[in-house]
Amino acid sequence: MTPDPPTPARGRRRLKNVAITLALGIAMFAAGAVLIQPATPGTPPSPASAPPGAAARSAAPAAALTVRLERLPGDWNTWSALGMARIEQARTTADPALYAAAEKALRRSLALQPSGNSGAETGMAALAAARHDFTAARTWAEKALTSDPYNPAVYGVLADAHTQLGHYRDAERAVQKMNDLRPDAASLARASYVFELRGSTGRATELMRRSLTAATTDSERAFAHACLSNLALEDGDARLALSEAEQGLRKAPADPALLDARARAHAALGQAKQARADWQRATDIAPLPHLLLALGETHQALGDDEQAEVQYTLLRAQDTLRTSAGDPPDTDAILFEADHGNPVRAVTMAEEALRARPFVAVHDAYGWALHRAGRSQEALKHADQALALGTRNALWHYHRAAVHYALGNDQAATADLRSVLGQAPALNPLHAAQARALLKRIGTRP
């Protein structure tokens, strides 16, 4: 059999650019989890699907690359790009089976070109991040940097891995290097997140607006508008948050992150039914854990326990799948178990998650699980660690307020609650009601 012809230099550059672009987009969304809908009793679960148009758009790059590989099966650059495309397709459609297809393509690329294959190594890093194996993501990213130390996409995945592993200074250095190499929309978005984690929402907003200006794709623009909406909400400006989300939705009406952002803005404005409608639409498109949990708890706040239970059943199905696969739990699963399941089990789940991912969000979930299990003294340490960077997260402040209240420190509890219950609380309707009720109890306690 004659060897496959080499990819022309121009084609290699084009495929490398495709891989870099996909890696930047994938890594920005790598913290999301995949959820499946439960099947009928006695049958295995089947993946949830996005609307037909969205599914077709996400499948198009992979389909084109597959056609190319039929002609050039030895083209390792194309195998690498196909792996990246499959990861992006999995994110868009919430189909976890595509991760296996992505890994197969990436490993095929590495088999054809074992050394100096930065594209496939970056893909393996992005895949590990998408699966929430951030230690492996860091290892693959460092390997990719050995192959190509000037690839900004690698620094993006490396920054994500360091962030989730609690290595915040290392993450900041990686983000700085990424921006030094190419200050595009993805690089600026990561720089914005560095400041958001530190509670510097003004600087974070400035950088995210620069990211929006630099955006060249609909996906990048949608991401920027969703982030700007959430940043406005953190600053207590729910009307600006609503405006940002609606600007994005005019261009990307089926984007789940934008629908989530608009739902949160509606909730902050006291418009629970509008929030519920947006969360319902978002979960119809991509039934991700945080969306299902927000929808279920909003149903519960509105007194529709039956519909709330539908969402909670979906979350339990996801956790069953996660357990059978041996994957570590995500924060949404821990919080769900703490509030709507068995708090003692939630503590065990959080301990497992924290070993693999000592990120501030995991400290919050662990602290909340400990509190719900009656271990508030231990919970306080983790509630403090969640907020140690200065992150302005309303839910984490509410959680710490409840811990302070349980320990008899009404002054500290009140301070946390007042930071939450401003003119536009960035909480879903159930948590907002619980926070107000807690503040009322403090006011009437002797």
Coordinates of C-alpha atoms in Angstrom, one line a residue:
M1 CA 0.0 0.0 0.0
T2 CA 1.4 3.4 -1.0
P3 CA 1.8 5.9 1.8
D4 CA -0.6 8.7 2.2
P5 CA 0.5 12.0 0.5
P6 CA 1.8 14.6 2.9
T7 CA -0.6 17.4 3.8
P8 CA 0.4 20.5 1.9
A9 CA 1.9 23.3 4.1
R10 CA -1.1 25.5 3.5
G11 CA -3.5 22.8 4.4
R12 CA -1.5 22.0 7.6
R13 CA -1.7 25.6 8.6
R14 CA -5.4 25.7 7.9
L15 CA -6.0 22.6 9.9
K16 CA -3.8 23.8 12.8
N17 CA -5.9 27.0 12.9
V18 CA -9.1 25.0 13.0
A19 CA -7.7 23.0 15.9
I20 CA -6.6 26.1 17.8
T21 CA -10.0 27.8 17.3
L22 CA -11.8 24.7 18.5
A23 CA -9.5 24.3 21.4
L24 CA -10.1 27.8 22.6
G25 CA -13.9 27.4 22.3
I26 CA -13.9 24.0 24.0
A27 CA -11.7 25.0 26.9
M28 CA -13.8 28.1 27.6
F29 CA -16.8 25.8 28.2
A30 CA -14.9 22.9 29.6
A31 CA -16.2 23.3 33.1
G32 CA -19.7 22.3 32.0
A33 CA -21.0 18.8 32.6
V34 CA -23.0 16.5 30.4
L35 CA -26.4 15.3 31.4
I36 CA -28.7 12.6 29.9
Q37 CA -32.4 12.2 30.0
P38 CA -33.6 9.1 31.8
A39 CA -35.1 6.5 29.5
T40 CA -38.2 4.5 30.1
P41 CA -37.9 1.8 32.9
G42 CA -35.8 -1.2 31.9
T43 CA -33.9 0.6 29.1
P44 CA -30.5 2.3 29.2
P45 CA -30.5 6.1 29.2
S46 CA -30.2 7.9 25.8
P47 CA -28.5 11.2 25.2
A48 CA -30.5 14.3 25.2
S49 CA -30.3 16.2 21.9
A50 CA -30.2 19.9 21.0
P51 CA -32.7 21.3 18.5
P52 CA -32.1 19.9 15.0
G53 CA -30.6 23.1 13.6
A54 CA -28.1 23.3 16.4
A55 CA -27.2 19.6 16.2
A56 CA -26.6 19.9 12.4
R57 CA -24.4 23.0 12.8
S58 CA -22.3 21.3 15.5
A59 CA -21.9 18.2 13.4
A60 CA -20.9 20.0 10.2
P61 CA -17.2 20.5 11.0
A62 CA -16.8 16.8 12.0
A63 CA -18.6 15.7 8.9
A64 CA -16.3 17.7 6.6
L65 CA -13.2 16.4 8.4
T66 CA -14.5 12.8 8.1
V67 CA -14.9 13.2 4.4
R68 CA -11.3 14.4 4.1
L69 CA -10.1 11.4 6.1
E70 CA -11.7 9.0 3.7
R71 CA -9.3 10.4 1.1
L72 CA -6.3 10.9 3.4
P73 CA -6.6 8.3 6.3
G74 CA -3.0 9.0 7.3
D75 CA -3.4 12.7 7.8
W76 CA -2.7 13.1 11.5
N77 CA -3.5 16.8 11.5
T78 CA -7.0 16.0 10.3
W79 CA -7.5 13.3 12.9
S80 CA -6.5 15.9 15.5
A81 CA -9.0 18.4 14.2
L82 CA -11.7 15.8 14.1
G83 CA -11.1 15.0 17.8
M84 CA -11.5 18.7 18.6
A85 CA -14.6 18.9 16.5
R86 CA -16.1 15.9 18.4
I87 CA -15.5 17.5 21.8
E88 CA -17.2 20.7 20.6
Q89 CA -20.1 18.6 19.2
A90 CA -20.4 16.9 22.6
R91 CA -20.6 20.2 24.4
T92 CA -23.3 21.5 22.0
T93 CA -25.5 18.4 21.9
A94 CA -24.9 17.1 25.5
D95 CA -24.1 13.7 24.0
P96 CA -21.4 12.0 26.2
A97 CA -20.9 9.2 23.6
L98 CA -19.0 11.8 21.5
Y99 CA -16.2 12.0 24.0
A100 CA -15.3 8.4 23.2
A101 CA -15.3 9.3 19.5
A102 CA -13.1 12.3 20.2
E103 CA -10.6 10.3 22.1
K104 CA -10.5 7.7 19.3
A105 CA -9.7 10.3 16.8
L106 CA -7.1 12.0 18.9
R107 CA -5.3 8.8 19.8
R108 CA -5.3 7.9 16.1
S109 CA -3.5 11.2 15.4
L110 CA -1.0 10.4 18.1
A111 CA -0.4 7.0 16.8
L112 CA 0.3 8.4 13.3
Q113 CA 2.5 11.2 14.7
P114 CA 3.7 10.3 18.3
S115 CA 6.1 13.3 18.8
G116 CA 5.6 17.0 18.3
N117 CA 1.8 16.6 17.8
S118 CA 0.7 19.6 19.7
G119 CA -2.7 19.6 18.2
A120 CA -3.7 16.1 19.4
E121 CA -2.0 16.7 22.8
T122 CA -4.0 19.9 23.2
G123 CA -7.1 18.0 22.2
M124 CA -6.4 15.4 24.8
A125 CA -6.0 18.2 27.4
A126 CA -9.4 19.7 26.3
L127 CA -11.0 16.3 26.4
A128 CA -9.7 15.6 30.0
A129 CA -11.0 19.0 31.1
A130 CA -14.4 18.3 29.5
R131 CA -14.5 15.1 31.6
H132 CA -13.4 17.0 34.7
D133 CA -10.1 15.2 35.0
F134 CA -8.1 18.4 35.5
T135 CA -4.9 16.6 36.6
A136 CA -4.8 14.8 33.3
A137 CA -5.7 18.0 31.5
R138 CA -2.7 19.8 33.1
T139 CA -0.4 16.9 32.2
W140 CA -1.5 16.8 28.5
A141 CA -1.3 20.6 28.3
E142 CA 2.3 20.6 29.6
K143 CA 3.1 17.9 27.1
A144 CA 1.6 20.0 24.3
L145 CA 3.7 23.0 25.4
T146 CA 6.8 20.9 25.0
S147 CA 5.8 20.3 21.4
D148 CA 4.8 23.9 20.7
P149 CA 5.5 26.5 23.4
Y150 CA 3.9 29.3 21.2
N151 CA 0.4 27.8 20.9
P152 CA -2.0 30.1 22.8
A153 CA -4.7 27.4 22.9
V154 CA -2.5 25.2 25.1
Y155 CA -2.1 28.0 27.6
G156 CA -5.9 28.4 27.7
V157 CA -6.4 24.7 28.6
L158 CA -3.5 24.9 31.1
A159 CA -5.0 27.9 32.8
D160 CA -8.4 26.1 33.1
A161 CA -6.7 23.1 34.6
H162 CA -4.7 25.1 37.1
T163 CA -7.8 27.1 38.1
Q164 CA -9.9 24.0 38.8
L165 CA -7.0 22.5 40.7
G166 CA -6.8 25.6 43.0
H167 CA -3.5 26.8 41.5
Y168 CA -4.7 30.3 41.0
R169 CA -1.3 32.1 40.5
D170 CA -0.2 29.4 38.0
A171 CA -3.5 30.0 36.2
E172 CA -2.9 33.7 36.1
R173 CA 0.6 33.2 34.6
A174 CA -0.8 30.9 31.9
V175 CA -3.5 33.5 31.1
Q176 CA -0.9 36.2 30.8
K177 CA 1.2 34.1 28.5
M178 CA -1.9 33.3 26.4
N179 CA -2.7 37.1 26.0
D180 CA 1.0 37.8 25.3
L181 CA 0.9 35.4 22.4
R182 CA -2.5 36.3 21.0
P183 CA -4.9 38.8 22.8
D184 CA -8.0 37.5 21.0
A185 CA -11.6 37.0 22.3
A186 CA -10.7 33.7 24.1
S187 CA -7.6 35.1 25.7
L188 CA -9.4 38.2 26.9
A189 CA -12.3 36.2 28.2
R190 CA -9.9 34.1 30.4
A191 CA -8.3 37.3 31.6
S192 CA -11.8 38.6 32.6
Y193 CA -12.4 35.5 34.6
V194 CA -9.2 35.9 36.5
F195 CA -10.5 39.3 37.8
E196 CA -14.0 37.9 38.3
L197 CA -12.6 35.2 40.6
R198 CA -10.9 38.0 42.6
G199 CA -14.1 40.0 42.9
S200 CA -12.9 42.8 40.6
T201 CA -16.0 42.8 38.5
G202 CA -15.3 46.3 37.0
R203 CA -12.0 45.1 35.5
A204 CA -13.6 41.8 34.6
T205 CA -16.4 43.6 32.7
E206 CA -13.9 45.9 30.9
L207 CA -11.9 42.9 29.7
M208 CA -15.1 41.0 28.7
R209 CA -16.2 44.0 26.6
R210 CA -12.9 43.9 24.8
S211 CA -13.5 40.1 24.3
L212 CA -16.8 40.9 22.7
T213 CA -15.2 43.5 20.4
A214 CA -12.5 41.0 19.4
A215 CA -15.0 38.2 18.8
T216 CA -15.1 36.7 15.3
T217 CA -17.7 34.0 15.7
D218 CA -21.3 33.8 16.9
S219 CA -20.2 31.4 19.7
E220 CA -17.6 33.9 21.0
R221 CA -20.1 36.7 20.9
A222 CA -22.8 34.7 22.7
F223 CA -20.3 33.7 25.4
A224 CA -19.3 37.3 25.9
H225 CA -22.9 38.5 26.3
A226 CA -23.6 35.7 28.8
C227 CA -20.6 36.6 30.9
L228 CA -21.4 40.4 30.7
S229 CA -24.9 39.6 31.9
N230 CA -23.7 37.5 34.8
L231 CA -21.1 40.2 35.8
A232 CA -23.8 42.9 35.8
L233 CA -25.9 40.7 38.0
E234 CA -23.0 40.2 40.4
D235 CA -22.8 44.0 40.6
G236 CA -26.5 44.2 41.4
D237 CA -27.7 45.6 38.1
A238 CA -30.4 43.1 37.1
R239 CA -31.7 45.4 34.3
L240 CA -28.3 45.6 32.6
A241 CA -28.0 41.8 33.1
L242 CA -31.3 41.4 31.3
S243 CA -30.3 43.7 28.5
E244 CA -27.0 41.9 27.9
A245 CA -28.6 38.5 27.8
E246 CA -31.3 39.8 25.3
Q247 CA -28.7 41.3 23.1
G248 CA -27.0 38.0 22.8
L249 CA -30.2 36.1 22.3
R250 CA -31.1 38.2 19.3
K251 CA -28.2 36.7 17.5
A252 CA -28.2 33.2 19.2
P253 CA -31.8 32.5 20.4
A254 CA -31.0 28.9 21.2
D255 CA -27.9 29.4 23.3
P256 CA -28.4 27.7 26.7
A257 CA -25.9 30.0 28.5
L258 CA -27.7 33.1 27.3
L259 CA -31.1 31.6 28.3
D260 CA -29.6 30.8 31.7
A261 CA -28.3 34.4 32.0
R262 CA -31.7 35.9 31.1
A263 CA -33.4 33.5 33.6
R264 CA -31.1 34.6 36.4
A265 CA -31.8 38.3 35.5
H266 CA -35.5 37.7 35.5
A267 CA -35.2 35.9 38.9
A268 CA -33.3 38.8 40.4
L269 CA -36.1 41.2 39.2
G270 CA -38.7 39.0 40.9
Q271 CA -40.0 37.6 37.7
A272 CA -40.0 33.9 38.7
K273 CA -42.3 32.7 35.9
Q274 CA -40.3 34.3 33.2
A275 CA -37.2 32.8 34.8
R276 CA -38.8 29.4 34.8
A277 CA -39.7 29.7 31.1
D278 CA -36.1 30.5 30.2
W279 CA -34.7 27.7 32.3
Q280 CA -37.2 25.3 30.8
R281 CA -36.1 26.3 27.3
A282 CA -32.4 26.0 28.2
T283 CA -32.9 22.5 29.6
D284 CA -34.8 21.5 26.5
I285 CA -31.7 22.4 24.4
A286 CA -29.0 21.2 26.8
P287 CA -30.1 19.5 30.0
L288 CA -27.0 20.4 32.0
P289 CA -27.0 19.9 35.8
H290 CA -27.0 23.5 36.8
L291 CA -29.9 24.3 34.5
L292 CA -32.0 21.4 35.7
L293 CA -31.3 22.3 39.3
A294 CA -32.3 25.9 38.8
L295 CA -35.4 24.8 36.9
G296 CA -36.4 22.3 39.6
E297 CA -35.9 24.7 42.4
T298 CA -37.8 27.4 40.6
H299 CA -40.7 25.0 40.1
Q300 CA -40.5 24.3 43.8
A301 CA -40.5 28.0 44.8
L302 CA -43.6 28.4 42.7
G303 CA -45.4 25.5 44.4
D304 CA -45.2 23.1 41.5
D305 CA -43.6 20.2 43.4
E306 CA -44.6 17.7 40.7
Q307 CA -42.7 19.4 38.0
A308 CA -39.8 20.0 40.4
E309 CA -39.6 16.3 40.9
V310 CA -39.4 15.7 37.2
Q311 CA -36.1 17.7 37.1
Y312 CA -34.8 16.1 40.2
T313 CA -35.4 12.7 38.7
L314 CA -33.3 13.7 35.7
L315 CA -30.5 14.8 38.1
R316 CA -30.7 11.4 40.0
A317 CA -30.4 9.6 36.6
Q318 CA -27.3 11.7 35.9
D319 CA -25.7 10.8 39.2
T320 CA -26.4 7.1 38.7
L321 CA -24.6 7.3 35.4
R322 CA -21.7 9.2 36.9
T323 CA -21.4 6.7 39.7
S324 CA -21.4 3.7 37.3
A325 CA -18.7 5.4 35.2
G326 CA -16.6 6.1 38.3
D327 CA -16.4 9.8 37.5
P328 CA -16.0 12.4 40.4
P329 CA -19.1 14.3 41.3
D330 CA -19.6 17.9 40.2
T331 CA -20.7 20.7 42.5
D332 CA -24.3 20.7 41.2
A333 CA -24.6 17.0 42.1
I334 CA -23.3 17.7 45.6
L335 CA -25.6 20.6 46.2
F336 CA -28.6 18.7 44.9
E337 CA -27.8 15.8 47.1
A338 CA -27.3 18.1 50.1
D339 CA -30.6 19.9 49.6
H340 CA -32.9 17.3 48.0
G341 CA -31.3 14.0 49.0
N342 CA -29.0 12.6 51.7
P343 CA -26.7 15.3 53.2
V344 CA -24.4 12.6 54.6
R345 CA -23.9 11.2 51.1
A346 CA -23.4 14.7 49.9
V347 CA -20.5 15.0 52.3
T348 CA -18.9 11.8 50.9
M349 CA -19.4 13.1 47.4
A350 CA -17.8 16.4 48.2
E351 CA -14.8 14.8 49.8
E352 CA -14.2 12.8 46.7
A353 CA -14.6 15.9 44.5
L354 CA -12.3 18.0 46.6
R355 CA -9.5 15.5 46.4
A356 CA -9.6 15.7 42.6
R357 CA -10.5 19.4 42.2
P358 CA -9.8 21.8 45.1
F359 CA -11.5 24.7 43.4
V360 CA -13.4 27.4 45.3
A361 CA -16.7 26.2 44.1
V362 CA -16.0 22.7 45.4
H363 CA -15.1 24.2 48.8
D364 CA -18.5 25.9 48.8
A365 CA -20.3 22.7 48.0
Y366 CA -18.4 20.8 50.6
G367 CA -19.1 23.4 53.3
W368 CA -22.8 23.4 52.4
A369 CA -23.0 19.6 52.5
L370 CA -21.3 19.6 55.9
H371 CA -23.7 22.2 57.2
R372 CA -26.7 20.3 55.9
A373 CA -25.3 17.2 57.6
G374 CA -25.2 19.0 61.0
R375 CA -21.5 19.7 61.0
S376 CA -21.5 23.5 60.8
Q377 CA -18.3 24.1 62.7
E378 CA -16.4 22.1 60.1
A379 CA -18.4 23.8 57.3
L380 CA -17.3 27.3 58.2
K381 CA -13.7 26.6 57.2
H382 CA -14.8 25.6 53.7
A383 CA -17.4 28.4 53.4
D384 CA -14.5 30.8 54.1
Q385 CA -12.2 29.1 51.6
A386 CA -14.9 29.4 48.9
L387 CA -14.9 33.2 49.3
A388 CA -11.2 33.6 50.2
L389 CA -10.3 35.1 46.7
G390 CA -13.0 37.7 47.0
T391 CA -15.4 36.1 44.5
R392 CA -18.8 37.9 44.5
N393 CA -21.1 34.9 44.4
A394 CA -24.5 35.3 46.0
L395 CA -25.1 31.6 46.6
W396 CA -21.8 31.1 48.4
H397 CA -22.6 34.1 50.6
Y398 CA -26.0 32.8 51.4
H399 CA -24.5 29.4 52.3
R400 CA -22.0 31.0 54.6
A401 CA -24.7 33.1 56.2
A402 CA -26.6 29.9 57.1
V403 CA -23.5 28.4 58.6
H404 CA -22.8 31.5 60.7
Y405 CA -26.5 31.5 61.8
A406 CA -26.2 27.9 62.9
L407 CA -23.1 28.7 64.9
G408 CA -24.9 31.6 66.6
N409 CA -23.0 34.4 64.9
D410 CA -25.9 36.6 63.8
Q411 CA -23.7 39.6 63.0
A412 CA -21.6 37.7 60.4
A413 CA -24.7 36.0 59.0
T414 CA -26.4 39.4 58.6
A415 CA -23.3 40.8 56.8
D416 CA -23.3 37.9 54.3
L417 CA -27.1 38.2 53.7
R418 CA -27.0 41.9 53.2
S419 CA -24.4 41.4 50.5
V420 CA -26.8 39.0 48.9
L421 CA -30.2 40.7 49.3
G422 CA -29.5 43.9 47.6
Q423 CA -31.9 45.5 45.1
A424 CA -31.4 42.5 42.8
P425 CA -30.4 39.2 44.5
A426 CA -28.4 36.9 42.2
L427 CA -30.2 33.8 43.4
N428 CA -32.9 31.6 42.0
P429 CA -36.4 32.1 43.5
L430 CA -36.1 29.3 46.0
H431 CA -32.7 30.5 47.4
A432 CA -33.9 34.1 47.5
A433 CA -36.9 33.2 49.6
Q434 CA -34.7 31.1 51.9
A435 CA -32.2 33.9 52.3
R436 CA -35.0 36.4 53.2
A437 CA -36.5 34.0 55.6
L438 CA -33.1 33.5 57.3
L439 CA -32.7 37.3 57.6
K440 CA -36.1 37.5 59.2
R441 CA -35.3 34.8 61.7
I442 CA -32.1 36.6 62.7
G443 CA -34.2 39.8 63.3
T444 CA -36.6 37.9 65.6
R445 CA -34.1 35.7 67.5
P446 CA -33.5 36.8 71.1

